Coordinates of C-alpha atoms and ligand atoms in Angstrom, one line a residue:
X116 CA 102.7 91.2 81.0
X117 CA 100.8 91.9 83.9
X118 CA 101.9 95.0 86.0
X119 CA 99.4 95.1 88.9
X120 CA 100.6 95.2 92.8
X121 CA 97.5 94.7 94.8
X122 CA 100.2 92.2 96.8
X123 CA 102.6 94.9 97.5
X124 CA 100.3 97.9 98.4
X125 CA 103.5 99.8 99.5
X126 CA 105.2 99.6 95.7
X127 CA 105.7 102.6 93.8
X128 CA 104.8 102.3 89.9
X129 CA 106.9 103.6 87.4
X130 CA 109.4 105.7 89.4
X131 CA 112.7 106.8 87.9
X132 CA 116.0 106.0 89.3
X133 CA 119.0 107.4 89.0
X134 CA 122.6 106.2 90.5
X135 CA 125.0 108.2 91.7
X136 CA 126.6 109.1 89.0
X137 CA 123.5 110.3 87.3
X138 CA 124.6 108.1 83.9
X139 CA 122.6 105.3 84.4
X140 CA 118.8 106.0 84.9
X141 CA 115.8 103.2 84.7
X142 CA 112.0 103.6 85.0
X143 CA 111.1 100.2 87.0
X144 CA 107.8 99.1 86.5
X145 CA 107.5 98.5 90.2
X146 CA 110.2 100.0 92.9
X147 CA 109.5 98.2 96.1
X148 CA 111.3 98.9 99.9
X149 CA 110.9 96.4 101.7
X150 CA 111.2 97.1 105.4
X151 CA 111.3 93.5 106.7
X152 CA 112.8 90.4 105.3
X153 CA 109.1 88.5 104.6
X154 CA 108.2 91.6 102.8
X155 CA 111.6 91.3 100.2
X156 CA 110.5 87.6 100.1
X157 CA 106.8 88.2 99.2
X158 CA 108.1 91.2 96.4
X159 CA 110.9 88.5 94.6
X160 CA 107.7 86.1 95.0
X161 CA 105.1 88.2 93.2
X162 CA 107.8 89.5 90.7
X163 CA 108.5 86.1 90.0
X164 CA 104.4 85.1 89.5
X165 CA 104.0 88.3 87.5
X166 CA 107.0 87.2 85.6
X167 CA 109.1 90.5 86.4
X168 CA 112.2 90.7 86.1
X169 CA 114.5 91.7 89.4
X170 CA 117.3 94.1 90.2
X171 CA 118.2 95.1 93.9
X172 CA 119.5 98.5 94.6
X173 CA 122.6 99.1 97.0
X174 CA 123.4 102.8 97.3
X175 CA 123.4 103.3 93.8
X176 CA 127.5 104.4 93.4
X177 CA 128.0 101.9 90.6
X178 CA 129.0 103.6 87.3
X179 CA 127.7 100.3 85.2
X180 CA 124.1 99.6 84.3
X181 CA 124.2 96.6 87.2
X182 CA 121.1 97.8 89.0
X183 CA 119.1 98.8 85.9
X184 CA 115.8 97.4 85.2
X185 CA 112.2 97.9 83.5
X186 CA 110.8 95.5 86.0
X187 CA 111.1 95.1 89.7
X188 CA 113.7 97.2 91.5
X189 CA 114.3 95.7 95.3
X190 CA 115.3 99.0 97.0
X191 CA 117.2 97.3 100.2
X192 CA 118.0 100.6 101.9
X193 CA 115.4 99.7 104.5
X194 CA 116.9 96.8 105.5
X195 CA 119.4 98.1 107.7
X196 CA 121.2 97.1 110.6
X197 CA 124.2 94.8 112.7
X198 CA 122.5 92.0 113.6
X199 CA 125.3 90.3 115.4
X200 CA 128.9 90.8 116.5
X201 CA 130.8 88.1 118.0
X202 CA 134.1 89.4 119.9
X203 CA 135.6 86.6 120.2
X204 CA 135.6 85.1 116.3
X205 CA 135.5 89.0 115.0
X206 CA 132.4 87.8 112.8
X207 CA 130.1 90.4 112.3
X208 CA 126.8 89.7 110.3
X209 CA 124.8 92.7 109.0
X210 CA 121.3 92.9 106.7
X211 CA 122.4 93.3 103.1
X212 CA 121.0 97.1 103.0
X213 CA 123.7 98.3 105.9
X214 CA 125.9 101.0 104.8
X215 CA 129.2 100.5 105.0
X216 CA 129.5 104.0 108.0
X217 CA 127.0 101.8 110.2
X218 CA 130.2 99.2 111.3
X219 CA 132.6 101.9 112.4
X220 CA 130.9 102.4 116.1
X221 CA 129.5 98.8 116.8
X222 CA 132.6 97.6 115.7
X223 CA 135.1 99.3 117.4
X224 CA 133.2 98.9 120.8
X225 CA 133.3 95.4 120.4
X226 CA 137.3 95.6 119.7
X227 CA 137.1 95.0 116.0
X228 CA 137.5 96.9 112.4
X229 CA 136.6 96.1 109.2
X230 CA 139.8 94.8 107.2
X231 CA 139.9 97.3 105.1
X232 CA 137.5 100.2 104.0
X233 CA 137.3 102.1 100.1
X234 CA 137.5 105.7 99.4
X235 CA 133.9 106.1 100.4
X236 CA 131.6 104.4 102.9
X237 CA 128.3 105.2 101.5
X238 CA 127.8 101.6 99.8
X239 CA 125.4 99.0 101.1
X240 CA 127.4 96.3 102.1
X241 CA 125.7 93.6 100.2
X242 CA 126.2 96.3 97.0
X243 CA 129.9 96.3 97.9
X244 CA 130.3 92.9 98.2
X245 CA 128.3 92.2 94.7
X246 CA 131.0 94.1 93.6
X247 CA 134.6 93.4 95.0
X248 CA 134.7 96.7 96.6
X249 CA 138.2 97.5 98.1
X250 CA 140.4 100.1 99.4
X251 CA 144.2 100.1 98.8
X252 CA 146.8 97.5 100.5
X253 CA 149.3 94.7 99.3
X254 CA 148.0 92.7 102.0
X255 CA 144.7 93.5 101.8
X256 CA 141.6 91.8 100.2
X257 CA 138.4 93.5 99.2
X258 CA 135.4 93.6 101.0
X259 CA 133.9 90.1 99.1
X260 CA 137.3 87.9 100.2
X261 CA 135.6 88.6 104.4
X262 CA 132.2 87.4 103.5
X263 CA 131.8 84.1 105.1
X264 CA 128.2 83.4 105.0
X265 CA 125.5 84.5 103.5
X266 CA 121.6 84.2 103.8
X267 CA 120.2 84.8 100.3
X268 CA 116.5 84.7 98.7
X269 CA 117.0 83.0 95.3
X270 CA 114.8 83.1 91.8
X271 CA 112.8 80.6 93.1
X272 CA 111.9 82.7 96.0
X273 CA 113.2 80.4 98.6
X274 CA 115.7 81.6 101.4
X275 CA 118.9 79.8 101.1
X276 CA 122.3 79.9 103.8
X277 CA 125.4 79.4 102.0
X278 CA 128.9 79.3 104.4
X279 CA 132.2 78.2 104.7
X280 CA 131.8 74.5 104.5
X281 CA 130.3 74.8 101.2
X282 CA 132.9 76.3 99.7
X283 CA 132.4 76.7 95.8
X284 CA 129.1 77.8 96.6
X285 CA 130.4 80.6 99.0
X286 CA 133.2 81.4 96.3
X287 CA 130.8 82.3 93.8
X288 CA 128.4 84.1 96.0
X289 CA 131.4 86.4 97.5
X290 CA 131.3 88.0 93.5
X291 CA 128.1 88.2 91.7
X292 CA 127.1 91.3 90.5
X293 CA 123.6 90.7 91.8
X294 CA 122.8 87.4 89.4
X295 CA 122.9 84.8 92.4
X296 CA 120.1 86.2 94.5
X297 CA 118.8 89.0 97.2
X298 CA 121.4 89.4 99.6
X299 CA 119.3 89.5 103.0
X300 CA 121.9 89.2 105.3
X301 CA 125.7 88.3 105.5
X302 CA 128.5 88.2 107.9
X303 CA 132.1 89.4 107.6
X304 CA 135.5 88.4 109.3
X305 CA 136.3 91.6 111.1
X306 CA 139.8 92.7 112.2
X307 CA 141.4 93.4 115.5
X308 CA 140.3 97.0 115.6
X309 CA 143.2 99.4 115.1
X310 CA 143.9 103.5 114.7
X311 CA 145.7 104.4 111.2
X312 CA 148.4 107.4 110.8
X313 CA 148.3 108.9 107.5
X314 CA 151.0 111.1 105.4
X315 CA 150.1 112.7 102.4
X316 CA 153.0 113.4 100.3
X317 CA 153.0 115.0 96.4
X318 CA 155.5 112.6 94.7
X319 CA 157.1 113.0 91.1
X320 CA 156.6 110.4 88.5
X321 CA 160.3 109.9 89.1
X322 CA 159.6 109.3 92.5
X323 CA 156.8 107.1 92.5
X324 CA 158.6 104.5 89.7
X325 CA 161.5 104.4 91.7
X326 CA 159.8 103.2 94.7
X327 CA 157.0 101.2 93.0
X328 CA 157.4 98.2 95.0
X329 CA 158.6 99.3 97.8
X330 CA 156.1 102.3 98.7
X331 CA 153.1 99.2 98.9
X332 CA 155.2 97.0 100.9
X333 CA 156.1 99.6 103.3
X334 CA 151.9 100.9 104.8
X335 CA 149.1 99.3 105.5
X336 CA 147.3 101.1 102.8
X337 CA 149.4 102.8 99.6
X338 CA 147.7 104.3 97.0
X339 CA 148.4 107.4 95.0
X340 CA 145.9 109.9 92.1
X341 CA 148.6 111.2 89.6
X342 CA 147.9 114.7 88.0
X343 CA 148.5 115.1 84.5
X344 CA 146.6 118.6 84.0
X345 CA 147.0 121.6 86.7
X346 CA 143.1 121.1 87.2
X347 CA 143.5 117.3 87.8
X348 CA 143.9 117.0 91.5
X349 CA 141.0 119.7 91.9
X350 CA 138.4 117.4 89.8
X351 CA 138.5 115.2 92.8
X352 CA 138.3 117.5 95.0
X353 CA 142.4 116.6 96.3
X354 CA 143.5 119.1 98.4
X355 CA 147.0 120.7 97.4
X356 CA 149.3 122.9 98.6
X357 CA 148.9 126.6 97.6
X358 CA 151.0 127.1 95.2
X359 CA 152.7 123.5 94.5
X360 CA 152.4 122.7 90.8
X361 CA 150.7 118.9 90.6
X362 CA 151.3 118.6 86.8
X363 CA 153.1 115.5 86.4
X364 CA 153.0 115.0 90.5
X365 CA 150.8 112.6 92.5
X366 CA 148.6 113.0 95.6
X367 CA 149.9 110.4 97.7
X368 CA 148.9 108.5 100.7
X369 CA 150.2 106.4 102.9
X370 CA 148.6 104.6 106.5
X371 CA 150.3 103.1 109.0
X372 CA 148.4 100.9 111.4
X373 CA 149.1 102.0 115.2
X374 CA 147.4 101.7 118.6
X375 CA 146.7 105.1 120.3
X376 CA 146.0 105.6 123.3
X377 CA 142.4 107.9 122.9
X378 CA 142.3 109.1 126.5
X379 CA 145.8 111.0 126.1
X380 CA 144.2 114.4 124.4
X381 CA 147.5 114.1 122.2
X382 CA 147.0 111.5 120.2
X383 CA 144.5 111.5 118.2
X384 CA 144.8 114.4 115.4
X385 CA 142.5 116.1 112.4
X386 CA 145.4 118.1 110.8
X387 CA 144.7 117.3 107.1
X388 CA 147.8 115.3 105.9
X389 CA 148.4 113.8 109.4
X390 CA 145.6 112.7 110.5
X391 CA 145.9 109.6 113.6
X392 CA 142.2 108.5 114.4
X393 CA 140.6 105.2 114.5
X394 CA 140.2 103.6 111.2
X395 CA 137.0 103.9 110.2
X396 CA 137.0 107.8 110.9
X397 CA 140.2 108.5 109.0
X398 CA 140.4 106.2 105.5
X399 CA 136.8 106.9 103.8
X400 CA 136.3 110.1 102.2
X401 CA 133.6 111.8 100.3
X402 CA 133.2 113.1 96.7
X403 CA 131.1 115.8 96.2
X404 CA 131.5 116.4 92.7
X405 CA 130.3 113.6 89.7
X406 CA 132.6 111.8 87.6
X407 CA 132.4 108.6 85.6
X408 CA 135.0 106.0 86.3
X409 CA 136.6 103.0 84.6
X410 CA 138.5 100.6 86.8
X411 CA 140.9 97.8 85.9
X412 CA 143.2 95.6 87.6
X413 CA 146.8 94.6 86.5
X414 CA 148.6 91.8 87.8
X415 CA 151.3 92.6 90.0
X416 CA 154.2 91.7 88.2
X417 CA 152.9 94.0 84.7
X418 CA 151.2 97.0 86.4
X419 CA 154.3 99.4 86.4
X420 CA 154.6 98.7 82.4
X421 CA 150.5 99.3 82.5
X422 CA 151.0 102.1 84.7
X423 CA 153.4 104.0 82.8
X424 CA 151.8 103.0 79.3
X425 CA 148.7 104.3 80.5
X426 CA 150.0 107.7 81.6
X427 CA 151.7 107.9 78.0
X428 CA 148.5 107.1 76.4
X429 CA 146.9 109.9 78.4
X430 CA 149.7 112.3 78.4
X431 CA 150.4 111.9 74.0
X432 CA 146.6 111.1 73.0
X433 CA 144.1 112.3 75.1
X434 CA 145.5 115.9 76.7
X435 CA 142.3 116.9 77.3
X436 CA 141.3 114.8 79.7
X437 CA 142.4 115.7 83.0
X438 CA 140.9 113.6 85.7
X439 CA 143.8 111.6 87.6
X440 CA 145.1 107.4 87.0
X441 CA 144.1 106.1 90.8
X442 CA 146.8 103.4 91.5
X443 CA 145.7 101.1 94.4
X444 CA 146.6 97.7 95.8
X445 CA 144.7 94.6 96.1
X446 CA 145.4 91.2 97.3
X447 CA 144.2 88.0 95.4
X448 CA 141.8 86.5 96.6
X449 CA 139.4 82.9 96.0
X450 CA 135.9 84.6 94.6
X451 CA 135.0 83.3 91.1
X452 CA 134.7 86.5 89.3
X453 CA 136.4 88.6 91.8
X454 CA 138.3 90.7 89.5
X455 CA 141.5 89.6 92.1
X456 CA 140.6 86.1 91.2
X457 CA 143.9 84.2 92.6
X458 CA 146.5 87.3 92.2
X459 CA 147.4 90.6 93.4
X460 CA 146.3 93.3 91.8
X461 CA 147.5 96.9 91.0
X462 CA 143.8 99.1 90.1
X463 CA 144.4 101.6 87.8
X464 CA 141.3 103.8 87.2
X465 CA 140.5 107.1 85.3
X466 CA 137.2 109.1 85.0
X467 CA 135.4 110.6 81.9
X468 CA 134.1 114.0 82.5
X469 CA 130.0 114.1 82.8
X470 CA 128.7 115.7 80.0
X471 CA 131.7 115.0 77.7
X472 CA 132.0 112.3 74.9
X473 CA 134.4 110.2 76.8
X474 CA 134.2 107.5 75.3
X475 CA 136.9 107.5 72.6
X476 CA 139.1 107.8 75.6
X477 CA 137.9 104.9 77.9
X478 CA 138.3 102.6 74.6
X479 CA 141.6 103.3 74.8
X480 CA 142.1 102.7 77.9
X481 CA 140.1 99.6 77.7
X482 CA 142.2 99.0 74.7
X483 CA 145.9 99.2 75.9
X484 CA 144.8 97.2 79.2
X485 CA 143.6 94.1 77.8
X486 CA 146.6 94.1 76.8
X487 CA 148.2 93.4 80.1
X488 CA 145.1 91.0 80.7
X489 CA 143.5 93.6 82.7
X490 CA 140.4 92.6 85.1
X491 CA 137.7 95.3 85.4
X492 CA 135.5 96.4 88.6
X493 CA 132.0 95.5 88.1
X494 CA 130.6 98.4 89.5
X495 CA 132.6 100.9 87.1
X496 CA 132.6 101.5 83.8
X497 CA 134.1 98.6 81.4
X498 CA 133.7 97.5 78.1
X499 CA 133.7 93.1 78.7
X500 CA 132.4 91.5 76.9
X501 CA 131.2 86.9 77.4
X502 CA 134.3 86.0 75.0
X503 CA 136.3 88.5 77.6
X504 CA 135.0 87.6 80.7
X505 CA 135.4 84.1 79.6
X506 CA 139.4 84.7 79.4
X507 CA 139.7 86.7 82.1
X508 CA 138.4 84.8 84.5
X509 CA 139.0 80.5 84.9
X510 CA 136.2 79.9 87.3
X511 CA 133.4 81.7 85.3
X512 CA 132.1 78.5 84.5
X513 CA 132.1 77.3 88.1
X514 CA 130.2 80.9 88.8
X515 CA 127.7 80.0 85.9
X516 CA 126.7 76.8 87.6
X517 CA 126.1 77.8 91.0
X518 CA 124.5 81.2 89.9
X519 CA 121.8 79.4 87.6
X520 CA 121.4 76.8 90.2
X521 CA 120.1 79.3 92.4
X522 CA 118.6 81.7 89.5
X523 CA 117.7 78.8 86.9
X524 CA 114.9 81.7 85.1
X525 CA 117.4 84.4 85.3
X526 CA 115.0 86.1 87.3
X527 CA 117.7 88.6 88.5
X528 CA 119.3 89.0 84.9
X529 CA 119.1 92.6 82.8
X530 CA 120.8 92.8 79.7
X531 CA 123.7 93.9 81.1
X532 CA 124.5 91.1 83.7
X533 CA 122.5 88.7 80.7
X534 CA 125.2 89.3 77.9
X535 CA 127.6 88.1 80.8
X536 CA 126.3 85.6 82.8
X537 CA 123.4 84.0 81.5
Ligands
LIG250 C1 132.2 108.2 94.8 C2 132.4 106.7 94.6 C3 133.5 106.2 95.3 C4 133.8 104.8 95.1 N1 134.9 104.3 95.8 C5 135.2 103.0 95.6 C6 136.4 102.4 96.2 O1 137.1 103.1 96.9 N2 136.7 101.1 95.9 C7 135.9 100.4 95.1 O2 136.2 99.2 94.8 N3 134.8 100.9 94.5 C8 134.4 102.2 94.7 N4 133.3 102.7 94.2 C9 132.4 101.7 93.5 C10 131.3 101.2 94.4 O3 131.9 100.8 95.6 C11 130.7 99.9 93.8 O4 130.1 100.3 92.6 C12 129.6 99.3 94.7 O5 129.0 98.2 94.1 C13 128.5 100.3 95.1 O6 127.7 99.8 96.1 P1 126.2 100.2 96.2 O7 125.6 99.9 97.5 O8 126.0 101.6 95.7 O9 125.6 99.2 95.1 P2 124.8 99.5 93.8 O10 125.6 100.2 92.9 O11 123.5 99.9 94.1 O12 124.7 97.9 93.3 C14 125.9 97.3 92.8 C15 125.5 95.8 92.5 O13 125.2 95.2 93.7 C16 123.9 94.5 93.6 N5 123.3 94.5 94.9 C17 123.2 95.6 95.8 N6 122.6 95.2 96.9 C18 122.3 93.8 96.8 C19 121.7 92.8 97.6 N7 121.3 93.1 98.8 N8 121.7 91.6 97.1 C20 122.1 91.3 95.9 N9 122.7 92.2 95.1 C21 122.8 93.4 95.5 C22 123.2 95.4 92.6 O14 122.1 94.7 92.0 C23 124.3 95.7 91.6 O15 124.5 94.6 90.8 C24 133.0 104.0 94.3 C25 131.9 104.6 93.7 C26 131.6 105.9 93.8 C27 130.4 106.5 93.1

């Protein structure tokens, strides 16, 4: 196989990357940036004649080996920008490299939010998307259920536009783990924009089962990070009250949608806890320190049985491991593989420790939730495999079709995404 680049002066040879995490690295045989759109075409294009393989890049915050490759790797984090906001529809359309903190501003002074935002905004929207990124809210779908067009460059190296009166084509691009194409570009139903007041309360398991249903149904967003271990709520960096033991309690927070008036100095507030700011400055967080997450999705009606059999699992099998069960909300929604395919979902997530042989833990998890049918985040750590996926999720042969339509080499397959969706 040939490996020269004379086409892409700019490309790097034989660069590592690393993600996030730091436990998935690859040595690409070329790492291009492209800084326009012809110069993404002309890399998939000479990848494609040099018979490359091709991954694309995001922000690098998936735990899964979803980006890895030994061929091409599209870095799209120079292919930034809003490209066009319409007031009046509350479309927005972005390039695919955009990081999720570069809506907020444009956004908002256009009168519009994003629908709902995750516990970090350091994605690139296209690698959020691929994904089914979401935050936490009964009514609320994840960031792949907004896309509603999408201007892709396929395996054949051809720009295609897919949007709402194609449906079954959009459906399977909302979801699809890179496999369908280079996102270039994409647009987004936006919201009416809006402030958020947030509560954080430390609730008792007692507490949080007697008001499973209702808590949800009662905020915008709901989502709580129950602490097993006295160190639990510090591994994520939660902050607690001095002297409050979190064993067996739950970081909780809850976010009301309001309108504030910004020019009254009163309104808006920074006080940790009870915070009232505009959306986009209040939901996402940051993490500072690594962890290594699975992430799987219970339907509604089961997740209180998964939830509690979980945190017995945890609190009778593995005490030593001491990050907290994330419990967010997720409405169903029509992607093929979204992992909310056509149901709400409760997410229930844990992290292994870097460094640490997890993995007889996350097996178990992986274990006890198939049981209850679980879904898994593509972007986190999960153990599917094709027999899996294939019960898990009706329309993967509808996904299939239109992803080798527009990929009929599997140009953008690794092994990872090729055990799944070849
Ligand atoms: C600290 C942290 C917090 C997180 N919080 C949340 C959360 O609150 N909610 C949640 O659901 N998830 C969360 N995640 C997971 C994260 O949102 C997903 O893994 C997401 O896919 C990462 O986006 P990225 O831009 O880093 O994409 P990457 O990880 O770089 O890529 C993800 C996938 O998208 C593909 N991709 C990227 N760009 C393109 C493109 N332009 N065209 C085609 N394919 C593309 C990649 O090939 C890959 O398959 C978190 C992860 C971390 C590390």
């Amino acid at each position: 196989m040939k490996t020269t680049s004379t086409a892409l002066p700019s490309a790097r040879h034989q660069q590592q990357w690393t993600n996030w995490g730091g436990n998935q690295v690859c040595t690409p045989a070329l790492t291009v940036r492209p800084a326009t759109e012809a110069e993404a075409v002309a890399a998939v294009r000479h990848a494609i004649k040099e018979g490359l393989g091709v991954r694309v890049a995001g922000s690098g915050h998936s735990f899964t080996p979803v980006v890895q490759t030994g061929g091409m790797l599209l870095d799209l984090s120079g292919l930034q920008g809003i490209t066009g906001i319409d007031a009046s529809t509350g479309r927005v359309r972005a390039l695919g490299g955009t990081t999720i903190d570069r809506f907020g501003d444009p956004l908002w002074e256009h009168g519009l939010s994003l629908a709902n935002q995750g516990d970090i905004d350091k994605q690139a929207i296209a690698g959020a998307v691929s994904t089914a990124t979401h935050g936490s809210g009964i009514g609320l779908g994840s960031f792949s259920s907004t896309v509603r067009w999408m201007r892709l460059l396929t395996g054949q190296g051809e720009i295609v536009e897919i949007d709402e009166t194609d449906p079954e084509r959009l459906h399977a691009v909302q979801v699809a783990v890179g496999t369908a194409g280079v996102i270039l570009e994409l647009e987004l139903q936006a919201v009416e924009a809006y402030h958020l007041r947030e509560q954080i309360t430390y609730e008792t398991t007692e507490e949080l089962l007697a008001n499973w249903d209702r808590n949800p149904a009662e905020s915008r967003h709901f989502s709580f990070l129950w602490c097993q271990a006295p160190e639990s709520a510090g591994l994520y960096e939660l902050p607690t009250p001095e002297g409050l033991d979190m064993v067996g309690r739950a970081y909780t927070k809850r976010y009301w949608a309001e309108s504030l008036d910004e020019s009254d100095g009163q309104a808006l507030t920074s006080e940790e806890g009870r915070r009232r700011d505009r959306a986009y400055r209040i939901y996402p967080g940051g993490f500072m320190l690594p962890f290594h997450e699975l992430e799987y999705y219970v339907g509604v009606g089961r997740a209180k049985e998964a939830w509690v059999a979980l945190k017995d699992l945890i609190v009778e099998d593995f005490p030593d491991q001491h990050y907290p069960i994330e419990t967010r909300w997720t409405r169903g929604d029509e992607a093929f593989i979204s992992p909310f395919h056509a149901e709400d979902k409760v997410s229930l997530s844990v992290s292994g420790a870097p460094g640490t042989d997890y993995w007889p833990y996350l097996q178990a998890v992986d274990a006890l939730l198939d049981g209850f049918d679980a879904t898994v985040h593509w972007g986190k750590i999960h153990l599917l495999t094709r027999e899996r996926a294939e019960r898990l999720f009706p329309r993967l042969p509808d996904f299939l079709a239109v992803r080798r339509e527009l990929d009929p080499h599997g140009v953008f397959l690794n092994d990872h995404t090729r055990a799944l969706f070849q």
